Amino acid sequence: MPMVLVTTPKHTDEIRVVDGTIAANRPGHHAELMVDAGKQCGAAVEFRFVPWQRALLQVKNGDADGAFSSSYDDERATYGVYPMINGKPDSSRALKGYSYSLYVPRHPAQAWDGRVAAERGSSIIPRLVEQGFSHVEINDTVTMLRMVAGGRVSAAAIITSVADAVLADAPDLAAALTRREPPIEDKFGYVMLSKAFHTRHQGVAECFWSAIRDIKATPLHAERVQSYQAEK
C-alpha cells in the first residue's frame, strides 16, 4: 500500500531533490531509510515536496499520510500522531536529532534589532517569541540567509545542518555570515503520521516507526550515511 510523506526540499544528504522530485539515484540517506522501513512493513513510501506550512496542512486535512522531520508539539499532536512511549514521544524512534542555530552577519553594519527570520510554520517560532525576538516567516532558506546578509533582519533561525549545507555551496554567503554558538534549541524530528492514516493502519505505523529505529542501528545504515558524507 502507498504511504505519501511530505516535507520541505532539503539542501543536505538526508533528502536530495532535483526539479521538485526525489533524486532517482542517491536520493539521500533519510530517503533510503524511510523506503527500507516501508518495505519491511508493507508500505510503498512516496515523497512529495512542498513548503513546510503546506506540508503540515496536508497532514491535517488528510491529503498526505505523514510529514517529516516534524518535532513534537501539542498543537501538531491535535491532528498528527507520533511514536509514543509512556505518554511521551519516543525519541528512539525519531528520524533524527537536530538543532536550530542563529545565523548573523560576520561584520554587522547596523545594531541588533531582535528581528529574526524563520521558516514559515517551523517549531522554533515559539522559542523565538519566548526569548523576546520579533520574527518574520519565510519559506526559503537561501532567502532567509540573504536577508541577514543584506541587513533586512538581524539573524535567521534555521536548522543547523540545512543552513550549513547551503553556506557550503554559497561562498558569498559563507563569507558574510557566521553561526552563533551554542544552538538555540535541540530537537528530535519524527515522521508524524496523520490521524486518519494511523487509525486505518495502526500496525503499519508502529512497524514503520520501529523499523526506522532498528535500521538506524545497523552497520549498513552507518555505512550509507558515511558514503553520502564522503561525496561532499
Coordinates of C-alpha atoms in Angstrom, one line a residue, residues 43-175:
A43 CA 4.2 0.3 2.7
A44 CA 5.5 1.8 -0.6
V45 CA 6.8 5.2 0.5
E46 CA 6.3 8.1 -1.8
F47 CA 7.7 11.6 -1.3
R48 CA 6.3 14.9 -2.1
F49 CA 7.9 18.3 -1.6
V50 CA 6.1 21.5 -0.6
P51 CA 6.6 24.4 1.7
W52 CA 6.5 23.3 5.4
Q53 CA 3.4 25.1 6.3
R54 CA 1.6 23.4 3.4
A55 CA 3.0 20.0 4.4
L56 CA 1.5 20.4 7.9
L57 CA -1.8 21.5 6.4
Q58 CA -1.8 18.4 4.1
V59 CA -1.4 16.1 7.1
K60 CA -4.1 17.9 9.0
N61 CA -6.5 17.7 6.1
G62 CA -5.7 14.1 5.3
D63 CA -4.2 15.0 1.9
A64 CA -0.9 13.3 2.9
D65 CA -0.2 10.3 5.2
G66 CA 2.6 12.0 7.1
A67 CA 5.3 14.7 7.3
F68 CA 8.9 14.7 8.2
S69 CA 11.0 15.7 10.1
S70 CA 8.4 17.1 12.5
S71 CA 9.3 17.9 16.1
Y72 CA 6.6 17.2 18.6
D73 CA 4.4 19.9 20.0
D74 CA 0.9 19.9 21.5
E75 CA -0.7 21.8 18.6
R76 CA 0.6 19.3 15.9
A77 CA -0.5 16.4 18.1
T78 CA -4.1 17.5 17.7
Y79 CA -4.0 16.3 14.1
G80 CA -0.8 14.2 13.8
V81 CA 0.4 11.1 15.5
Y82 CA 4.0 10.5 16.8
P83 CA 5.7 7.3 18.1
M84 CA 5.0 7.4 21.9
I85 CA 6.2 5.6 25.0
N86 CA 4.8 6.1 28.5
G87 CA 2.7 9.0 27.2
K88 CA 5.7 10.9 25.7
P89 CA 7.4 11.0 22.3
D90 CA 9.7 8.0 21.8
S91 CA 12.9 9.7 20.7
S92 CA 14.5 6.2 20.0
R93 CA 12.1 6.0 17.0
A94 CA 12.7 9.6 15.8
L95 CA 14.1 10.0 12.3
K96 CA 16.9 12.3 13.6
G97 CA 18.1 14.6 16.2
Y98 CA 18.9 18.2 15.1
S99 CA 19.3 21.7 16.3
Y100 CA 18.3 25.3 15.3
S101 CA 21.0 27.9 15.3
L102 CA 21.1 31.7 14.7
Y103 CA 23.0 32.9 11.7
V104 CA 24.2 36.5 11.9
P105 CA 26.5 38.9 9.9
R106 CA 30.2 38.4 10.5
H107 CA 30.6 42.2 10.4
P108 CA 27.2 43.8 11.2
A109 CA 26.7 47.2 9.6
Q110 CA 23.9 48.1 12.0
A111 CA 22.8 47.4 15.6
W112 CA 21.0 44.3 16.6
D113 CA 17.2 44.9 16.5
G114 CA 16.0 41.5 17.6
R115 CA 14.2 40.8 14.2
V116 CA 14.8 37.2 13.2
A117 CA 13.8 35.3 10.0
A118 CA 12.4 31.8 10.5
E119 CA 10.8 29.2 8.2
R120 CA 7.1 29.6 8.0
G121 CA 5.3 27.3 10.4
S122 CA 8.6 26.0 12.0
S123 CA 8.7 24.8 15.6
I124 CA 11.4 27.3 16.5
I125 CA 9.0 30.2 16.3
P126 CA 7.6 29.7 19.9
R127 CA 11.1 29.7 21.2
L128 CA 11.9 33.0 19.4
V129 CA 8.8 34.5 20.9
E130 CA 9.7 33.2 24.4
Q131 CA 13.2 34.8 24.1
G132 CA 11.6 38.2 23.1
F133 CA 12.6 38.2 19.4
S134 CA 10.3 39.6 16.8
H135 CA 10.2 37.4 13.7
V136 CA 9.3 37.3 10.0
E137 CA 8.3 34.0 8.4
I138 CA 9.9 33.0 5.1
N139 CA 9.5 29.8 3.0
D140 CA 13.1 29.5 1.7
T141 CA 16.4 29.0 3.5
V142 CA 18.5 30.9 0.9
T143 CA 16.2 33.9 1.1
M144 CA 16.5 34.0 4.9
L145 CA 20.3 33.9 4.7
R146 CA 20.3 36.6 2.1
M147 CA 18.0 38.8 4.2
V148 CA 20.6 38.6 7.0
A149 CA 23.5 39.3 4.7
G150 CA 21.6 42.3 3.3
G151 CA 20.7 43.7 6.7
R152 CA 17.0 43.2 6.3
V153 CA 16.9 41.2 9.5
S154 CA 19.4 40.8 12.3
A155 CA 19.5 37.0 12.2
A156 CA 17.9 33.8 10.8
A157 CA 16.9 30.8 12.9
I158 CA 17.5 27.8 10.7
I159 CA 18.1 24.1 11.2
T160 CA 21.8 23.9 11.6
S161 CA 22.6 21.1 9.1
V162 CA 20.4 22.8 6.5
A163 CA 21.9 26.2 6.8
D164 CA 25.5 24.8 6.9
A165 CA 24.8 22.9 3.7
V166 CA 23.5 26.0 1.9
L167 CA 26.5 28.0 3.1
A168 CA 28.9 25.3 1.8
D169 CA 27.5 25.9 -1.7
A170 CA 27.4 29.7 -1.5
P171 CA 30.8 31.2 -0.8
D172 CA 29.5 34.7 -0.9
L173 CA 27.0 34.0 1.9
A174 CA 29.6 32.0 3.9
A175 CA 31.9 34.9 3.8

